[in-house]
mmCIF file with all atom_site columns, C-alpha atoms in Angstrom:
data_model
loop_
_atom_site.group_PDB
_atom_site.id
_atom_site.type_symbol
_atom_site.label_atom_id
_atom_site.label_alt_id
_atom_site.label_comp_id
_atom_site.label_asym_id
_atom_site.label_entity_id
_atom_site.label_seq_id
_atom_site.pdbx_PDB_ins_code
_atom_site.Cartn_x
_atom_site.Cartn_y
_atom_site.Cartn_z
_atom_site.occupancy
_atom_site.B_iso_or_equiv
_atom_site.pdbx_formal_charge
_atom_site.auth_seq_id
_atom_site.auth_comp_id
_atom_site.auth_asym_id
_atom_site.auth_atom_id
_atom_site.pdbx_PDB_model_num
ATOM 1   C CA . UNK A 1 1   ? -19.873 24.398 53.887 1.00 67.00 ? 1   UNK A CA 1
ATOM 2   C CA . UNK A 1 2   ? -17.944 24.660 57.161 1.00 85.00 ? 2   UNK A CA 1
ATOM 3   C CA . UNK A 1 3   ? -14.447 26.101 57.266 1.00 94.00 ? 3   UNK A CA 1
ATOM 4   C CA . UNK A 1 4   ? -13.036 22.689 58.269 1.00 94.00 ? 4   UNK A CA 1
ATOM 5   C CA . UNK A 1 5   ? -14.714 20.979 55.328 1.00 94.00 ? 5   UNK A CA 1
ATOM 6   C CA . UNK A 1 6   ? -13.451 23.650 52.922 1.00 95.00 ? 6   UNK A CA 1
ATOM 7   C CA . UNK A 1 7   ? -9.919  23.332 54.340 1.00 96.00 ? 7   UNK A CA 1
ATOM 8   C CA . UNK A 1 8   ? -10.230 19.554 54.397 1.00 96.00 ? 8   UNK A CA 1
ATOM 9   C CA . UNK A 1 9   ? -11.192 19.276 50.735 1.00 96.00 ? 9   UNK A CA 1
ATOM 10  C CA . UNK A 1 10  ? -8.318  21.589 49.756 1.00 97.00 ? 10  UNK A CA 1
ATOM 11  C CA . UNK A 1 11  ? -5.750  19.754 51.888 1.00 98.00 ? 11  UNK A CA 1
ATOM 12  C CA . UNK A 1 12  ? -6.954  16.307 50.805 1.00 97.00 ? 12  UNK A CA 1
ATOM 13  C CA . UNK A 1 13  ? -6.565  17.317 47.157 1.00 97.00 ? 13  UNK A CA 1
ATOM 14  C CA . UNK A 1 14  ? -3.099  18.766 47.805 1.00 97.00 ? 14  UNK A CA 1
ATOM 15  C CA . UNK A 1 15  ? -1.914  15.613 49.594 1.00 98.00 ? 15  UNK A CA 1
ATOM 16  C CA . UNK A 1 16  ? -3.672  12.814 47.703 1.00 97.00 ? 16  UNK A CA 1
ATOM 17  C CA . UNK A 1 17  ? -4.158  14.483 44.320 1.00 96.00 ? 17  UNK A CA 1
ATOM 18  C CA . UNK A 1 18  ? -7.248  15.419 42.357 1.00 96.00 ? 18  UNK A CA 1
ATOM 19  C CA . UNK A 1 19  ? -7.578  12.004 40.674 1.00 95.00 ? 19  UNK A CA 1
ATOM 20  C CA . UNK A 1 20  ? -7.763  10.140 43.974 1.00 93.00 ? 20  UNK A CA 1
ATOM 21  C CA . UNK A 1 21  ? -10.232 12.576 45.519 1.00 95.00 ? 21  UNK A CA 1
ATOM 22  C CA . UNK A 1 22  ? -12.381 12.639 42.375 1.00 96.00 ? 22  UNK A CA 1
ATOM 23  C CA . UNK A 1 23  ? -12.578 8.823  42.407 1.00 95.00 ? 23  UNK A CA 1
ATOM 24  C CA . UNK A 1 24  ? -13.471 8.810  46.107 1.00 93.00 ? 24  UNK A CA 1
ATOM 25  C CA . UNK A 1 25  ? -16.148 11.450 45.603 1.00 93.00 ? 25  UNK A CA 1
ATOM 26  C CA . UNK A 1 26  ? -17.628 9.563  42.649 1.00 95.00 ? 26  UNK A CA 1
ATOM 27  C CA . UNK A 1 27  ? -17.819 6.400  44.763 1.00 96.00 ? 27  UNK A CA 1
ATOM 28  C CA . UNK A 1 28  ? -19.484 8.169  47.714 1.00 95.00 ? 28  UNK A CA 1
ATOM 29  C CA . UNK A 1 29  ? -23.032 7.047  48.519 1.00 97.00 ? 29  UNK A CA 1
ATOM 30  C CA . UNK A 1 30  ? -25.692 8.171  50.970 1.00 97.00 ? 30  UNK A CA 1
ATOM 31  C CA . UNK A 1 31  ? -24.549 5.298  53.201 1.00 98.00 ? 31  UNK A CA 1
ATOM 32  C CA . UNK A 1 32  ? -20.931 6.461  53.593 1.00 97.00 ? 32  UNK A CA 1
ATOM 33  C CA . UNK A 1 33  ? -21.477 10.218 53.232 1.00 95.00 ? 33  UNK A CA 1
ATOM 34  C CA . UNK A 1 34  ? -21.458 10.795 57.029 1.00 96.00 ? 34  UNK A CA 1
ATOM 35  C CA . UNK A 1 35  ? -18.127 8.963  57.268 1.00 96.00 ? 35  UNK A CA 1
ATOM 36  C CA . UNK A 1 36  ? -16.676 10.941 54.354 1.00 94.00 ? 36  UNK A CA 1
ATOM 37  C CA . UNK A 1 37  ? -17.745 14.174 56.070 1.00 95.00 ? 37  UNK A CA 1
ATOM 38  C CA . UNK A 1 38  ? -16.126 13.001 59.313 1.00 96.00 ? 38  UNK A CA 1
ATOM 39  C CA . UNK A 1 39  ? -12.750 12.276 57.706 1.00 96.00 ? 39  UNK A CA 1
ATOM 40  C CA . UNK A 1 40  ? -12.878 15.432 55.585 1.00 95.00 ? 40  UNK A CA 1
ATOM 41  C CA . UNK A 1 41  ? -13.454 17.586 58.677 1.00 96.00 ? 41  UNK A CA 1
ATOM 42  C CA . UNK A 1 42  ? -11.376 15.652 61.195 1.00 96.00 ? 42  UNK A CA 1
ATOM 43  C CA . UNK A 1 43  ? -8.479  14.087 59.349 1.00 97.00 ? 43  UNK A CA 1
ATOM 44  C CA . UNK A 1 44  ? -8.075  16.541 56.486 1.00 97.00 ? 44  UNK A CA 1
ATOM 45  C CA . UNK A 1 45  ? -9.662  19.764 57.802 1.00 97.00 ? 45  UNK A CA 1
ATOM 46  C CA . UNK A 1 46  ? -8.139  19.602 61.269 1.00 96.00 ? 46  UNK A CA 1
ATOM 47  C CA . UNK A 1 47  ? -5.135  17.272 61.569 1.00 97.00 ? 47  UNK A CA 1
ATOM 48  C CA . UNK A 1 48  ? -3.619  17.452 58.065 1.00 97.00 ? 48  UNK A CA 1
ATOM 49  C CA . UNK A 1 49  ? -4.474  21.175 57.755 1.00 97.00 ? 49  UNK A CA 1
ATOM 50  C CA . UNK A 1 50  ? -2.582  22.109 60.920 1.00 97.00 ? 50  UNK A CA 1
ATOM 51  C CA . UNK A 1 51  ? 0.741   23.814 60.379 1.00 96.00 ? 51  UNK A CA 1
ATOM 52  C CA . UNK A 1 52  ? 2.149   22.601 63.726 1.00 98.00 ? 52  UNK A CA 1
ATOM 53  C CA . UNK A 1 53  ? 4.281   20.034 61.892 1.00 98.00 ? 53  UNK A CA 1
ATOM 54  C CA . UNK A 1 54  ? 5.151   19.653 58.223 1.00 98.00 ? 54  UNK A CA 1
ATOM 55  C CA . UNK A 1 55  ? 3.337   17.455 55.743 1.00 98.00 ? 55  UNK A CA 1
ATOM 56  C CA . UNK A 1 56  ? 6.560   15.491 55.353 1.00 98.00 ? 56  UNK A CA 1
ATOM 57  C CA . UNK A 1 57  ? 6.463   14.695 59.061 1.00 98.00 ? 57  UNK A CA 1
ATOM 58  C CA . UNK A 1 58  ? 2.736   13.869 58.875 1.00 98.00 ? 58  UNK A CA 1
ATOM 59  C CA . UNK A 1 59  ? 3.434   11.408 56.062 1.00 98.00 ? 59  UNK A CA 1
ATOM 60  C CA . UNK A 1 60  ? 6.079   9.678  58.131 1.00 98.00 ? 60  UNK A CA 1
ATOM 61  C CA . UNK A 1 61  ? 3.824   9.547  61.203 1.00 98.00 ? 61  UNK A CA 1
ATOM 62  C CA . UNK A 1 62  ? 0.844   8.330  59.212 1.00 98.00 ? 62  UNK A CA 1
ATOM 63  C CA . UNK A 1 63  ? 2.788   5.566  57.497 1.00 98.00 ? 63  UNK A CA 1
ATOM 64  C CA . UNK A 1 64  ? 4.361   4.441  60.775 1.00 98.00 ? 64  UNK A CA 1
ATOM 65  C CA . UNK A 1 65  ? 0.990   4.398  62.538 1.00 98.00 ? 65  UNK A CA 1
ATOM 66  C CA . UNK A 1 66  ? -0.712  2.523  59.718 1.00 98.00 ? 66  UNK A CA 1
ATOM 67  C CA . UNK A 1 67  ? 2.044   -0.092 59.742 1.00 98.00 ? 67  UNK A CA 1
ATOM 68  C CA . UNK A 1 68  ? 2.231   -0.356 63.531 1.00 98.00 ? 68  UNK A CA 1
ATOM 69  C CA . UNK A 1 69  ? -1.513  -0.897 63.848 1.00 98.00 ? 69  UNK A CA 1
ATOM 70  C CA . UNK A 1 70  ? -1.672  -3.341 60.938 1.00 97.00 ? 70  UNK A CA 1
ATOM 71  C CA . UNK A 1 71  ? -3.849  -1.067 58.798 1.00 97.00 ? 71  UNK A CA 1
ATOM 72  C CA . UNK A 1 72  ? -2.060  -1.930 55.591 1.00 98.00 ? 72  UNK A CA 1
ATOM 73  C CA . UNK A 1 73  ? -4.794  -1.084 53.063 1.00 98.00 ? 73  UNK A CA 1
ATOM 74  C CA . UNK A 1 74  ? -4.032  2.649  53.170 1.00 97.00 ? 74  UNK A CA 1
ATOM 75  C CA . UNK A 1 75  ? -0.248  2.359  52.999 1.00 98.00 ? 75  UNK A CA 1
ATOM 76  C CA . UNK A 1 76  ? -0.081  2.455  49.162 1.00 98.00 ? 76  UNK A CA 1
ATOM 77  C CA . UNK A 1 77  ? -2.270  5.588  49.097 1.00 97.00 ? 77  UNK A CA 1
ATOM 78  C CA . UNK A 1 78  ? -0.017  7.311  51.616 1.00 98.00 ? 78  UNK A CA 1
ATOM 79  C CA . UNK A 1 79  ? 3.144   6.172  49.824 1.00 98.00 ? 79  UNK A CA 1
ATOM 80  C CA . UNK A 1 80  ? 1.784   7.810  46.654 1.00 98.00 ? 80  UNK A CA 1
ATOM 81  C CA . UNK A 1 81  ? 1.057   10.944 48.710 1.00 98.00 ? 81  UNK A CA 1
ATOM 82  C CA . UNK A 1 82  ? 4.757   11.271 49.598 1.00 98.00 ? 82  UNK A CA 1
ATOM 83  C CA . UNK A 1 83  ? 5.301   12.635 46.092 1.00 97.00 ? 83  UNK A CA 1
ATOM 84  C CA . UNK A 1 84  ? 3.297   15.679 47.271 1.00 97.00 ? 84  UNK A CA 1
ATOM 85  C CA . UNK A 1 85  ? 4.301   15.833 50.935 1.00 98.00 ? 85  UNK A CA 1
ATOM 86  C CA . UNK A 1 86  ? 8.063   15.722 50.487 1.00 98.00 ? 86  UNK A CA 1
ATOM 87  C CA . UNK A 1 87  ? 8.687   12.532 52.465 1.00 98.00 ? 87  UNK A CA 1
ATOM 88  C CA . UNK A 1 88  ? 11.536  10.729 50.716 1.00 98.00 ? 88  UNK A CA 1
ATOM 89  C CA . UNK A 1 89  ? 12.057  7.001  50.391 1.00 98.00 ? 89  UNK A CA 1
ATOM 90  C CA . UNK A 1 90  ? 14.714  7.308  53.101 1.00 98.00 ? 90  UNK A CA 1
ATOM 91  C CA . UNK A 1 91  ? 12.192  9.087  55.381 1.00 98.00 ? 91  UNK A CA 1
ATOM 92  C CA . UNK A 1 92  ? 9.701   6.278  54.851 1.00 98.00 ? 92  UNK A CA 1
ATOM 93  C CA . UNK A 1 93  ? 12.304  3.612  55.557 1.00 98.00 ? 93  UNK A CA 1
ATOM 94  C CA . UNK A 1 94  ? 13.299  5.408  58.762 1.00 98.00 ? 94  UNK A CA 1
ATOM 95  C CA . UNK A 1 95  ? 9.650   5.434  59.846 1.00 98.00 ? 95  UNK A CA 1
ATOM 96  C CA . UNK A 1 96  ? 9.279   1.725  59.095 1.00 98.00 ? 96  UNK A CA 1
ATOM 97  C CA . UNK A 1 97  ? 12.486  0.931  60.997 1.00 98.00 ? 97  UNK A CA 1
ATOM 98  C CA . UNK A 1 98  ? 10.910  2.591  64.037 1.00 98.00 ? 98  UNK A CA 1
ATOM 99  C CA . UNK A 1 99  ? 7.876   0.403  63.490 1.00 98.00 ? 99  UNK A CA 1
ATOM 100 C CA . UNK A 1 100 ? 10.102  -2.687 63.460 1.00 98.00 ? 100 UNK A CA 1
ATOM 101 C CA . UNK A 1 101 ? 11.682  -1.789 66.797 1.00 98.00 ? 101 UNK A CA 1
ATOM 102 C CA . UNK A 1 102 ? 8.616   -0.465 68.621 1.00 98.00 ? 102 UNK A CA 1
ATOM 103 C CA . UNK A 1 103 ? 5.710   -2.400 67.060 1.00 98.00 ? 103 UNK A CA 1
ATOM 104 C CA . UNK A 1 104 ? 7.211   -5.497 65.491 1.00 98.00 ? 104 UNK A CA 1
ATOM 105 C CA . UNK A 1 105 ? 9.237   -6.713 62.546 1.00 98.00 ? 105 UNK A CA 1
ATOM 106 C CA . UNK A 1 106 ? 6.309   -8.440 60.775 1.00 98.00 ? 106 UNK A CA 1
ATOM 107 C CA . UNK A 1 107 ? 4.348   -5.162 60.622 1.00 98.00 ? 107 UNK A CA 1
ATOM 108 C CA . UNK A 1 108 ? 7.337   -3.266 59.283 1.00 98.00 ? 108 UNK A CA 1
ATOM 109 C CA . UNK A 1 109 ? 8.215   -6.036 56.837 1.00 98.00 ? 109 UNK A CA 1
ATOM 110 C CA . UNK A 1 110 ? 4.749   -6.033 55.315 1.00 98.00 ? 110 UNK A CA 1
ATOM 111 C CA . UNK A 1 111 ? 4.676   -2.227 55.126 1.00 98.00 ? 111 UNK A CA 1
ATOM 112 C CA . UNK A 1 112 ? 8.060   -2.220 53.365 1.00 98.00 ? 112 UNK A CA 1
ATOM 113 C CA . UNK A 1 113 ? 6.792   -4.808 50.879 1.00 98.00 ? 113 UNK A CA 1
ATOM 114 C CA . UNK A 1 114 ? 3.776   -2.587 50.094 1.00 98.00 ? 114 UNK A CA 1
ATOM 115 C CA . UNK A 1 115 ? 5.968   0.504  49.827 1.00 98.00 ? 115 UNK A CA 1
ATOM 116 C CA . UNK A 1 116 ? 8.358   -1.218 47.394 1.00 98.00 ? 116 UNK A CA 1
ATOM 117 C CA . UNK A 1 117 ? 5.434   -2.329 45.210 1.00 98.00 ? 117 UNK A CA 1
ATOM 118 C CA . UNK A 1 118 ? 3.887   1.137  45.265 1.00 98.00 ? 118 UNK A CA 1
ATOM 119 C CA . UNK A 1 119 ? 7.157   2.937  44.491 1.00 98.00 ? 119 UNK A CA 1
ATOM 120 C CA . UNK A 1 120 ? 7.689   0.554  41.535 1.00 98.00 ? 120 UNK A CA 1
ATOM 121 C CA . UNK A 1 121 ? 4.181   1.322  40.269 1.00 97.00 ? 121 UNK A CA 1
ATOM 122 C CA . UNK A 1 122 ? 4.826   5.058  40.643 1.00 96.00 ? 122 UNK A CA 1
ATOM 123 C CA . UNK A 1 123 ? 8.095   4.802  38.709 1.00 95.00 ? 123 UNK A CA 1
ATOM 124 C CA . UNK A 1 124 ? 6.392   2.887  35.885 1.00 93.00 ? 124 UNK A CA 1
ATOM 125 C CA . UNK A 1 125 ? 3.340   5.139  35.735 1.00 83.00 ? 125 UNK A CA 1
ATOM 126 C CA . UNK A 1 126 ? 2.672   7.738  33.083 1.00 63.00 ? 126 UNK A CA 1
ATOM 127 C CA . UNK A 1 127 ? 0.988   10.035 35.642 1.00 56.00 ? 127 UNK A CA 1
#
């Protein structure tokens, strides 16, 4: 296993949690294995494993970019990750306010709706 894959698996587990990664690994097939390797090496083994900025800052950037580009499906996953990255609810709201100004109110509004739902689920969860 390459160093970036090893780092990527470790970082992904630290940020997203063992349960999430275990579910993703169990769902992996021969079809999507090359993609999973790509994101493990690139996203998790390179970008998220860098110590150039904090994980808190990465969470804020990731959430803002997801919202600004309309990639809403991953917002709940990254909201849940804030419990491990240190990004507070206030941090997330600040990121989404930037989205509203620089990328559009509808994008920010939908991201905030998803964040509120996810935070409520987290507060009501036994995990």
